[in-house]
XYZ file of C-alpha atoms in Angstrom:
671
model
C -58.276 -102.597 -123.782
C -59.977 -102.720 -127.187
C -58.519 -100.628 -129.944
C -60.134 -97.206 -130.165
C -61.073 -96.119 -133.658
C -60.741 -92.334 -133.436
C -59.967 -91.028 -136.890
C -57.151 -88.911 -135.468
C -53.510 -89.115 -136.414
C -51.545 -91.164 -133.891
C -47.760 -90.981 -134.034
C -45.806 -94.119 -133.128
C -42.527 -92.845 -131.720
C -39.297 -94.510 -130.604
C -37.886 -92.797 -127.522
C -34.519 -93.434 -125.836
C -35.605 -95.965 -123.216
C -35.461 -99.733 -122.610
C -39.166 -100.038 -123.527
C -39.713 -102.735 -126.124
C -42.499 -100.929 -127.960
C -43.243 -97.653 -129.692
C -45.130 -94.981 -127.748
C -48.296 -93.287 -128.979
C -48.362 -89.488 -129.142
C -50.679 -86.895 -130.637
C -49.620 -84.089 -132.988
C -48.501 -80.842 -131.337
C -50.942 -78.115 -130.351
C -52.449 -76.312 -133.295
C -51.591 -79.082 -135.759
C -53.690 -81.773 -137.366
C -50.575 -83.794 -138.097
C -50.301 -82.826 -141.750
C -46.680 -82.591 -142.814
C -45.502 -85.063 -140.208
C -43.640 -87.895 -141.907
C -42.054 -91.153 -140.794
C -38.341 -90.602 -140.130
C -38.675 -87.129 -138.583
C -37.286 -86.229 -135.168
C -39.641 -84.802 -132.587
C -39.299 -83.506 -129.050
C -41.606 -85.320 -126.629
C -42.287 -85.452 -122.920
C -41.186 -88.774 -121.460
C -41.599 -89.016 -117.711
C -40.129 -85.808 -116.316
C -37.783 -85.299 -119.241
C -37.924 -83.829 -122.692
C -36.293 -86.264 -125.112
C -35.755 -86.606 -128.843
C -37.788 -89.346 -130.478
C -38.197 -90.520 -134.059
C -41.508 -91.146 -135.819
C -41.586 -94.781 -136.948
C -45.235 -95.073 -137.964
C -48.377 -92.993 -138.349
C -51.743 -94.549 -137.533
C -55.364 -93.452 -137.101
C -56.120 -95.625 -134.079
C -54.721 -96.478 -130.662
C -55.217 -99.040 -127.909
C -55.158 -96.305 -125.289
C -57.550 -93.689 -123.985
C -57.172 -90.667 -126.238
C -57.406 -88.303 -123.272
C -54.313 -89.877 -121.712
C -52.078 -89.476 -124.743
C -49.468 -86.710 -124.614
C -48.868 -84.293 -127.440
C -45.595 -83.808 -129.233
C -43.774 -80.772 -127.841
C -42.033 -79.785 -131.066
C -41.186 -81.029 -134.544
C -37.414 -80.826 -135.057
C -37.119 -81.577 -138.777
C -38.726 -80.087 -141.865
C -38.219 -83.332 -143.789
C -37.438 -86.952 -142.840
C -33.990 -87.310 -141.319
C -33.986 -91.112 -141.665
C -35.106 -92.960 -144.793
C -37.526 -95.879 -144.850
C -34.657 -98.270 -145.629
C -32.669 -96.920 -142.703
C -35.621 -97.362 -140.344
C -35.963 -100.909 -141.634
C -32.332 -101.469 -140.666
C -33.091 -100.130 -137.171
C -35.965 -102.603 -136.870
C -33.624 -105.411 -137.905
C -30.961 -104.393 -135.373
C -33.504 -104.117 -132.573
C -35.032 -107.491 -133.388
C -31.767 -109.406 -133.886
C -29.814 -108.012 -130.946
C -32.899 -107.741 -128.686
C -32.275 -104.091 -127.935
C -35.097 -101.578 -127.633
C -35.831 -99.665 -130.818
C -35.604 -96.342 -129.009
C -32.141 -97.091 -127.646
C -30.981 -98.317 -131.056
C -32.061 -95.069 -132.703
C -30.569 -92.986 -129.895
C -27.218 -94.728 -130.270
C -27.292 -94.076 -134.014
C -28.062 -90.358 -133.915
C -25.090 -88.010 -133.385
C -25.073 -86.335 -129.974
C -26.117 -82.948 -131.325
C -29.161 -84.484 -133.030
C -30.291 -85.860 -129.671
C -30.592 -82.296 -128.371
C -34.239 -81.211 -128.054
C -33.222 -77.584 -128.645
C -31.661 -78.276 -132.048
C -34.537 -77.688 -134.428
C -32.711 -77.024 -137.659
C -29.723 -78.667 -139.243
C -26.539 -76.711 -139.608
C -25.544 -76.143 -143.203
C -22.451 -78.182 -143.869
C -21.145 -78.209 -147.401
C -18.690 -80.367 -149.265
C -17.498 -79.903 -152.769
C -18.690 -82.680 -155.019
C -16.001 -85.032 -156.325
C -13.896 -83.286 -158.895
C -11.348 -84.983 -161.037
C -10.601 -88.575 -160.121
C -6.852 -88.922 -160.270
C -5.667 -91.813 -162.370
C -3.868 -94.526 -160.438
C -0.492 -95.430 -161.892
C -0.232 -98.711 -160.005
C -0.186 -101.699 -162.315
C -2.792 -104.308 -161.505
C -2.127 -108.020 -161.645
C -4.532 -110.603 -162.988
C -6.105 -111.418 -159.635
C -6.820 -107.752 -158.932
C -8.333 -107.184 -162.371
C -10.540 -110.247 -162.007
C -11.790 -109.182 -158.557
C -12.494 -105.625 -159.719
C -14.427 -106.766 -162.797
C -16.556 -109.229 -160.820
C -17.478 -106.664 -158.145
C -18.162 -103.859 -160.648
C -20.523 -106.131 -162.554
C -22.524 -106.571 -159.346
C -23.077 -102.864 -158.682
C -26.818 -102.406 -158.432
C -27.732 -105.582 -156.623
C -26.832 -107.490 -153.469
C -23.939 -109.896 -153.299
C -21.399 -110.440 -150.530
C -17.801 -110.958 -151.614
C -14.962 -112.248 -149.474
C -11.770 -110.666 -150.816
C -9.149 -113.031 -149.444
C -5.806 -111.435 -150.215
C -2.442 -112.143 -148.638
C -0.810 -109.174 -146.926
C 0.609 -106.787 -149.503
C -1.522 -108.171 -152.344
C -3.177 -104.839 -153.149
C -6.621 -105.112 -151.558
C -6.778 -101.337 -151.056
C -6.305 -100.778 -154.788
C -9.258 -103.095 -155.417
C -11.331 -101.040 -152.978
C -10.328 -97.836 -154.783
C -11.322 -99.104 -158.220
C -14.719 -100.549 -157.269
C -15.590 -97.496 -155.147
C -14.572 -95.295 -158.085
C -17.036 -97.181 -160.275
C -19.815 -96.623 -157.725
C -19.023 -92.898 -157.399
C -18.921 -92.418 -161.177
C -22.377 -94.014 -161.281
C -23.611 -91.345 -158.839
C -23.676 -93.610 -155.813
C -22.115 -93.411 -152.348
C -19.567 -95.784 -150.852
C -19.075 -96.709 -147.206
C -15.653 -98.062 -146.200
C -15.256 -99.493 -142.687
C -11.845 -99.885 -141.055
C -11.323 -101.606 -137.689
C -9.484 -98.868 -135.804
C -9.045 -95.112 -135.820
C -5.305 -95.683 -136.182
C -5.838 -97.036 -139.695
C -8.104 -94.175 -140.744
C -5.510 -91.437 -141.546
C -3.540 -93.501 -144.032
C -6.707 -94.812 -145.678
C -8.037 -91.257 -145.940
C -4.744 -90.092 -147.438
C -4.891 -92.846 -150.053
C -8.472 -92.038 -151.013
C -8.144 -88.247 -151.006
C -5.104 -88.593 -153.247
C -7.193 -90.611 -155.679
C -10.520 -88.762 -155.455
C -9.350 -85.177 -154.737
C -12.520 -84.275 -152.785
C -15.653 -85.911 -151.491
C -14.155 -88.073 -148.719
C -15.459 -87.649 -145.165
C -14.552 -89.519 -141.999
C -16.622 -90.846 -139.137
C -15.138 -92.163 -135.893
C -15.272 -91.643 -132.131
C -12.420 -89.136 -131.887
C -14.285 -86.492 -133.852
C -15.825 -83.597 -131.973
C -19.650 -83.604 -131.764
C -19.813 -80.931 -134.452
C -17.428 -82.865 -136.725
C -19.506 -86.030 -136.292
C -22.665 -84.114 -137.128
C -21.047 -82.632 -140.217
C -19.962 -86.037 -141.549
C -23.341 -87.562 -140.698
C -25.367 -84.875 -142.449
C -23.129 -84.724 -145.507
C -23.631 -88.472 -145.952
C -27.362 -88.229 -145.261
C -27.817 -85.505 -147.878
C -25.719 -87.336 -150.453
C -23.064 -84.595 -150.473
C -20.373 -87.042 -149.342
C -19.698 -89.685 -152.005
C -17.221 -91.609 -149.837
C -17.465 -92.221 -146.101
C -14.562 -93.829 -144.250
C -15.056 -94.777 -140.629
C -14.845 -97.263 -137.811
C -17.618 -99.623 -136.669
C -20.149 -96.898 -135.715
C -20.001 -95.620 -139.296
C -22.167 -98.577 -140.333
C -25.071 -96.486 -139.027
C -24.254 -93.519 -141.270
C -27.307 -92.713 -143.407
C -26.683 -92.735 -147.162
C -28.915 -90.956 -149.654
C -27.712 -93.049 -152.607
C -25.935 -96.162 -151.294
C -23.829 -97.973 -153.857
C -21.357 -100.271 -152.092
C -20.116 -101.192 -148.603
C -16.534 -102.330 -148.013
C -15.271 -103.793 -144.721
C -11.481 -103.851 -144.487
C -9.868 -106.412 -142.120
C -13.276 -108.030 -141.709
C -11.936 -110.545 -139.193
C -10.963 -107.871 -136.670
C -12.482 -107.955 -133.172
C -12.779 -104.163 -133.215
C -15.869 -104.452 -135.416
C -17.744 -105.895 -132.442
C -19.209 -103.321 -130.047
C -18.676 -104.623 -126.496
C -20.833 -102.169 -124.507
C -24.435 -101.013 -124.782
C -25.835 -102.203 -128.101
C -23.479 -105.145 -128.734
C -23.581 -105.295 -132.516
C -21.155 -106.577 -135.141
C -20.465 -103.910 -137.764
C -19.319 -106.604 -140.201
C -22.552 -108.570 -139.877
C -24.578 -105.366 -140.049
C -22.767 -104.444 -143.264
C -24.058 -107.643 -144.855
C -27.575 -107.089 -143.486
C -27.586 -103.497 -144.705
C -26.279 -104.491 -148.114
C -29.175 -106.896 -148.461
C -31.716 -104.244 -147.424
C -30.231 -101.636 -149.777
C -29.688 -104.182 -152.592
C -26.007 -103.261 -153.008
C -22.789 -105.325 -152.994
C -20.730 -105.818 -149.844
C -16.990 -106.538 -149.932
C -15.332 -108.143 -146.898
C -11.555 -107.965 -147.211
C -8.844 -109.664 -145.165
C -5.541 -111.497 -145.375
C -6.779 -113.712 -142.535
C -10.546 -114.111 -142.997
C -12.702 -115.119 -140.057
C -13.895 -118.697 -139.850
C -17.472 -117.442 -140.132
C -16.780 -115.762 -143.481
C -14.922 -118.761 -144.872
C -17.793 -120.989 -143.746
C -20.236 -118.681 -145.559
C -18.159 -119.093 -148.717
C -18.343 -122.876 -148.383
C -22.115 -122.614 -147.923
C -22.449 -120.498 -151.076
C -23.611 -117.375 -149.241
C -20.484 -115.363 -150.101
C -18.473 -115.333 -153.310
C -14.722 -115.826 -152.860
C -12.249 -113.569 -154.660
C -8.589 -114.428 -154.050
C -5.424 -112.354 -154.312
C -2.696 -114.943 -153.904
C 0.412 -112.888 -154.728
C 1.980 -109.748 -153.374
C 2.084 -106.848 -155.788
C 5.263 -106.062 -157.683
C 8.419 -107.948 -156.797
C 7.451 -108.483 -153.144
C 7.317 -112.052 -151.866
C 5.964 -113.604 -148.710
C 8.345 -113.440 -145.713
C 10.087 -116.501 -144.330
C 9.363 -117.670 -140.776
C 11.809 -118.640 -138.039
C 11.122 -119.899 -134.531
C 13.371 -118.626 -131.756
C 13.497 -121.342 -129.096
C 13.903 -119.418 -125.843
C 14.680 -122.627 -123.943
C 18.166 -122.787 -125.450
C 18.936 -119.074 -125.532
C 20.519 -116.627 -123.154
C 18.007 -113.898 -122.403
C 18.375 -110.182 -121.847
C 15.299 -109.135 -119.853
C 13.098 -111.524 -121.797
C 14.632 -111.062 -125.255
C 16.822 -113.841 -126.662
C 20.381 -112.777 -127.460
C 20.122 -114.634 -130.762
C 17.145 -112.462 -131.682
C 19.120 -109.329 -130.861
C 21.797 -110.599 -133.234
C 19.260 -110.944 -136.063
C 17.994 -107.422 -135.392
C 21.557 -106.169 -135.643
C 22.036 -107.980 -138.983
C 18.971 -106.413 -140.559
C 19.909 -102.957 -139.287
C 23.385 -103.289 -140.779
C 21.808 -104.314 -144.080
C 19.810 -101.070 -144.147
C 16.402 -102.537 -143.298
C 13.869 -101.447 -140.738
C 12.931 -103.827 -137.906
C 9.504 -104.069 -136.288
C 9.475 -105.514 -132.768
C 5.944 -106.489 -131.772
C 4.671 -106.976 -128.217
C 0.972 -106.674 -127.462
C 1.515 -105.341 -123.951
C 2.159 -101.695 -123.178
C 3.864 -100.370 -120.074
C 7.200 -101.317 -118.557
C 6.355 -104.549 -116.701
C 3.082 -106.392 -115.999
C 4.046 -107.336 -112.445
C 5.604 -105.603 -109.436
C 6.502 -108.098 -106.695
C 8.254 -108.009 -103.325
C 11.354 -110.211 -103.436
C 11.136 -110.805 -99.683
C 7.508 -111.779 -98.967
C 5.960 -112.258 -102.427
C 3.481 -109.365 -102.219
C 2.225 -108.272 -105.649
C 0.721 -104.972 -106.732
C -2.898 -105.808 -107.512
C -5.837 -103.660 -108.545
C -8.248 -102.886 -105.714
C -11.247 -103.224 -108.006
C -10.314 -105.973 -110.500
C -8.886 -109.478 -110.433
C -5.832 -108.111 -112.201
C -2.310 -107.014 -111.463
C -1.230 -103.425 -111.891
C 1.113 -102.657 -114.761
C 4.235 -100.669 -114.016
C 4.568 -97.578 -116.232
C 8.080 -96.242 -115.862
C 7.630 -93.196 -118.079
C 4.630 -91.872 -116.141
C 6.007 -93.279 -112.877
C 2.843 -95.007 -111.746
C 1.094 -98.365 -111.480
C -2.039 -98.640 -113.572
C -4.866 -101.075 -114.207
C -5.534 -101.576 -117.912
C -9.074 -102.755 -117.156
C -10.682 -100.147 -114.885
C -8.156 -97.309 -115.135
C -7.133 -97.250 -111.466
C -3.705 -95.662 -110.938
C -1.371 -95.233 -107.985
C 2.181 -94.083 -107.363
C 4.982 -96.646 -107.336
C 5.677 -97.645 -103.701
C 9.213 -97.202 -102.391
C 8.865 -100.285 -100.186
C 6.603 -103.294 -99.790
C 3.331 -102.257 -98.088
C 3.113 -105.737 -96.561
C 6.555 -106.356 -95.032
C 8.348 -103.048 -95.548
C 11.207 -104.511 -97.616
C 12.601 -102.132 -100.242
C 13.496 -104.770 -102.797
C 10.610 -104.614 -105.263
C 11.114 -106.404 -108.568
C 9.518 -105.538 -111.929
C 8.876 -108.848 -113.701
C 7.921 -109.417 -117.319
C 8.198 -107.043 -120.235
C 6.059 -104.396 -121.849
C 6.781 -102.066 -124.735
C 8.476 -99.509 -122.439
C 10.950 -102.123 -121.230
C 11.583 -103.369 -124.758
C 12.388 -99.791 -125.731
C 14.840 -99.499 -122.822
C 16.554 -102.803 -123.731
C 16.900 -101.933 -127.406
C 18.138 -98.401 -126.724
C 20.809 -99.891 -124.474
C 21.770 -102.552 -127.019
C 21.590 -100.261 -130.092
C 22.540 -96.833 -128.688
C 23.170 -95.204 -132.068
C 20.162 -96.652 -133.891
C 17.088 -94.368 -134.035
C 13.986 -96.125 -132.724
C 10.404 -95.256 -131.875
C 7.722 -96.822 -129.688
C 4.141 -96.821 -130.935
C 1.422 -97.708 -128.425
C -1.541 -96.037 -126.783
C 0.710 -94.180 -124.357
C 2.801 -92.513 -127.062
C -0.062 -91.632 -129.429
C -2.600 -89.954 -127.154
C -2.098 -86.434 -128.469
C -3.799 -85.312 -131.662
C -1.958 -86.175 -134.897
C 0.830 -87.918 -132.951
C 0.341 -91.218 -134.761
C 0.230 -89.603 -138.183
C 3.459 -87.731 -137.406
C 5.201 -90.908 -136.254
C 4.068 -92.835 -139.325
C 5.313 -90.029 -141.523
C 8.718 -90.148 -139.832
C 8.855 -93.927 -140.343
C 8.250 -93.532 -144.070
C 10.918 -90.823 -144.140
C 13.452 -93.320 -142.731
C 13.926 -91.420 -139.466
C 13.695 -94.685 -137.500
C 15.227 -98.097 -138.049
C 13.617 -99.896 -135.111
C 9.849 -99.762 -134.595
C 8.443 -101.064 -131.303
C 4.705 -101.425 -131.139
C 1.522 -103.118 -130.011
C -1.484 -104.181 -132.060
C -1.648 -100.648 -133.436
C 1.057 -101.722 -135.905
C -0.314 -105.181 -136.624
C -2.478 -104.478 -139.638
C -3.013 -102.236 -142.589
C 0.255 -100.313 -142.439
C 2.599 -100.380 -145.410
C 6.251 -100.094 -144.381
C 8.226 -100.867 -147.550
C 11.605 -100.910 -145.776
C 10.693 -103.281 -142.953
C 12.690 -106.447 -143.609
C 12.334 -108.095 -140.199
C 9.465 -108.611 -137.778
C 10.135 -109.979 -134.293
C 7.088 -111.164 -132.347
C 7.754 -111.402 -128.614
C 5.777 -113.357 -126.028
C 3.864 -115.554 -128.465
C 3.183 -117.918 -125.566
C 0.879 -115.381 -123.908
C -2.032 -116.474 -126.108
C -1.238 -120.173 -126.552
C -2.750 -121.081 -123.179
C -5.931 -119.010 -123.516
C -9.085 -120.956 -122.622
C -11.370 -119.180 -125.134
C -12.133 -121.511 -128.046
C -11.439 -118.653 -130.479
C -7.988 -117.941 -129.003
C -6.112 -120.010 -131.562
C -7.927 -118.303 -134.450
C -7.193 -114.850 -133.048
C -3.534 -115.694 -132.421
C -3.076 -117.108 -135.928
C -4.636 -113.960 -137.408
C -2.445 -111.723 -135.286
C 0.759 -113.562 -136.213
C -0.020 -113.486 -139.927
C -1.076 -109.832 -139.837
C 2.059 -108.712 -137.989
C 4.223 -110.907 -140.211
C 2.651 -109.210 -143.214
C 4.460 -105.967 -142.394
C 7.770 -107.544 -143.509
C 9.086 -107.730 -147.063
C 6.356 -105.692 -148.738
C 8.677 -104.168 -151.366
C 11.824 -105.238 -153.197
C 13.682 -106.282 -150.034
C 12.789 -109.750 -148.747
C 11.345 -110.161 -145.261
C 11.899 -112.457 -142.289
C 9.651 -113.132 -139.293
C 10.920 -114.402 -135.931
C 8.572 -115.932 -133.366
C 10.050 -116.017 -129.863
C 8.560 -118.867 -127.815
C 9.137 -121.434 -125.086
C 6.900 -123.845 -127.045
C 8.605 -124.278 -130.428
C 6.779 -127.564 -131.076
C 3.292 -126.157 -130.553
C 0.981 -127.482 -133.331
C -0.505 -124.056 -134.054
C 2.865 -122.455 -134.700
C 4.123 -125.367 -136.769
C 0.922 -125.486 -138.824
C 1.056 -121.765 -139.608
C 4.714 -121.828 -140.613
C 4.586 -125.065 -142.580
C 1.161 -124.952 -144.236
C -0.021 -121.330 -144.023
C -3.232 -119.738 -142.772
C -5.513 -121.558 -145.219
C -4.572 -125.017 -143.946
C -4.857 -123.807 -140.356
C -8.409 -122.626 -141.041
C -9.365 -125.961 -142.627
C -8.174 -127.844 -139.551
C -9.826 -125.365 -137.233
C -13.188 -125.704 -138.990
C -13.053 -129.480 -138.557
C -12.415 -129.027 -134.825
C -15.275 -126.517 -134.516
C -17.695 -128.838 -136.291
C -16.817 -131.757 -134.024
C -17.187 -129.555 -130.946
C -20.453 -128.012 -132.211
C -19.075 -124.482 -131.974
C -19.445 -121.450 -134.281
C -19.788 -121.256 -137.204
C -21.608 -124.612 -136.885
C -23.625 -123.446 -133.870
C -24.970 -120.128 -132.659
C -24.223 -118.602 -129.270
C -25.614 -115.946 -126.975
C -24.089 -114.748 -123.730
C -26.009 -113.415 -120.746
C -23.717 -111.511 -118.405
C -24.661 -110.233 -114.965
C -22.747 -108.120 -112.480
C -23.218 -106.778 -108.982
C -21.412 -105.738 -105.820
C -22.257 -109.005 -104.061
C -20.912 -112.210 -105.624
C -23.582 -114.431 -104.067
C -26.425 -112.250 -105.310
C -25.140 -112.402 -108.876
C -24.787 -116.190 -108.709
C -28.290 -116.576 -107.280
C -29.755 -114.230 -109.886
C -28.346 -116.201 -112.835
C -29.151 -119.542 -111.208
C -32.821 -118.568 -110.931
C -32.817 -117.350 -114.543
C -31.206 -120.609 -115.671
C -33.671 -122.818 -113.749
C -36.715 -120.972 -115.082
C -35.373 -120.831 -118.623
C -34.789 -124.579 -118.839
C -38.513 -125.133 -118.270
C -39.686 -123.038 -121.219
C -37.006 -122.987 -123.922
C -36.584 -125.496 -126.745
C -34.940 -128.768 -125.787
C -32.183 -128.234 -128.360
C -31.071 -124.963 -126.766
C -28.340 -125.695 -124.260
C -27.579 -123.475 -121.261
C -24.167 -123.558 -119.587
C -23.508 -121.860 -116.279
C -23.639 -119.735 -114.339
C -19.839 -119.496 -114.374
C -17.504 -116.583 -113.548
C -16.109 -114.420 -116.317
C -12.411 -114.952 -117.004
C -11.918 -111.861 -114.809
C -14.600 -112.350 -112.201
C -14.205 -108.972 -110.500
C -13.799 -105.880 -112.640
C -14.250 -102.272 -111.595
C -15.539 -103.407 -108.216
C -18.290 -105.602 -109.690
C -18.488 -109.402 -109.610
C -19.311 -110.797 -113.047
C -20.842 -114.153 -113.966
C -22.456 -115.433 -117.150
C -24.718 -117.942 -118.862
C -23.894 -119.304 -122.305
C -26.671 -120.413 -124.666
C -26.035 -122.632 -127.676
C -28.180 -123.937 -130.530
C -27.451 -125.186 -134.037
C -30.463 -123.318 -135.396
C -30.641 -119.557 -135.187
C -34.402 -119.565 -135.783
C -34.809 -121.592 -132.577
C -32.301 -119.706 -130.453
C -33.751 -116.266 -131.206
C -37.299 -116.992 -129.879
C -35.741 -118.668 -126.840
C -33.817 -115.459 -126.148
C -37.114 -113.551 -126.129
C -38.450 -115.923 -123.456
C -35.300 -115.591 -121.366
C -35.372 -111.820 -121.669
C -38.875 -111.828 -120.188
C -37.484 -113.743 -117.221
C -34.530 -111.383 -116.891
C -36.770 -108.315 -116.900
C -39.203 -109.738 -114.376
C -36.406 -110.665 -111.952
C -33.911 -107.937 -112.818
C -36.326 -105.066 -112.207
C -36.576 -106.167 -108.576
C -32.866 -106.611 -107.936
C -29.652 -104.597 -107.863
C -28.088 -106.789 -110.529
C -27.134 -105.361 -113.913
C -27.414 -107.755 -116.844
C -26.536 -107.705 -120.531
C -27.240 -109.839 -123.581
C -24.579 -110.442 -126.231
C -25.801 -112.178 -129.396
C -22.998 -113.861 -131.363
C -20.286 -113.062 -128.786
C -16.717 -113.047 -130.048
C -15.144 -113.253 -126.604
C -16.503 -115.482 -123.857
C -15.867 -113.315 -120.834
């Protein structure tokens, strides 16, 4: 239909739906449209529902019959809620991740702002920053250099990679450059990978800045999230600290964005809008013309590659602060050791030595529960999840078997359901079993276990961390929750159990992730005056990855890894996209992706490669069979248009089938 020139205000609105375009609406009854501004929320009729939409554009013409256009039901804001720069970021997100603009905006708005009945904002107040407390920590030359360079870039865009070994004082650098931004009347956004790291970061910043620090993460109540969101949007919150979703916090006067532990997988959203908060931080910094600082002791290969390409500026902190030195590494060869339920007796002896010397010991195992496998000794039956291709984990404390993938739980059987034999064996170790072993071996030594099971209640983690700093525990047992960011000055020994679990992983990024994990966990040892030691327990003491890390360090490992990636044409030298499909019938999912693959090969660029369909590493999860297609191209500007073509195919086929499908641009995990 030809465009109708009507001379009437037409509002282009993004509504929460998969539609790839903005919808045209007319002003509400009794209004000519004056006072309506881009960035305002409105209540509109969409199908049979009333939904909250956002005005993205105002025009005086439409392609549609004026008589068929609906009118806005209500205007929910008196002034724009979202700035022009913020809307530009939404456009970028929608375009890059191929997600509808309406769904992007809906995922960004706090829950209470998606309520059509909420017309006016609540009045949340926050005292402006008062006195900034002077830091008494002495800075070394590397820290001073990094701070000066970043401060000189306030006011324009530049991405910095702050590569600092564990314990080198990266947080102090963050404090000083954020202080400079706040003094200049600007706001700072600090992203941390997990909620568990938020309390201690908040404590550090509130101690330095007195007031003006707000938090933003998924454990806040809807009203708390709204308060933080609006304080940032109004400019009343100078400093915002949050997890990945905080990247979408509106800022009235943005000054700097900092991403701590930039390598961490937690910055990648794995459901719905599958964005990378780290990559969005860089994109937003460019849009807002402000500096972005990516900090890590184990930078991602992508960030190091961007340094080599001149896109990022490298700032290095090569020494630990004060008298602290890097810990020494030792490999515990399990092949020549007597074991006590999976822990080498020699390792127990080293733990005992450090305890007697007055140090704290951190025992790391990235597997919660008591045992990952319950098996019948007579017939070989194993306790498997009914809905996933996974075994149930035995949880002794809660006395149940649970699936860590779909959440299914059942009571522990008293006998084998297959043959009736009562001899059921719990094989393997989890953090619960490690706790039991160490309590038995060190009955008088106070210890604590820190994992998701022991920190579910509110403030439980903060209380445990406080007790650790107060020397109430000498042995700390934990999962990845303890792997990064925490400063335990009295930890002199770190023991990493079950290193072999990740050495056989088929994902091409597995070695990078394992190296980062080892170095991050190792970084908890020897952070003060007492020297630290790290013990890696393994059945593969000659594995090249382990030897390379111990002998040459993370930097050399990364150099070798980049060479391998370039030869294999893998990221960061190529760009990937993953199309995942799932359904109740395995054959239907396979057929669906096969048809998509066949049609796509006829229309996409010859340099874009399609692999699959192949099953996910866990083909059945939550009762659904999952398969995927992997797309690869060396040029992003070729891959992105090809994704648009494939999405057209997916929509045309998917709308007629029972198959659910998802697109993941720049996936960090293949399956």
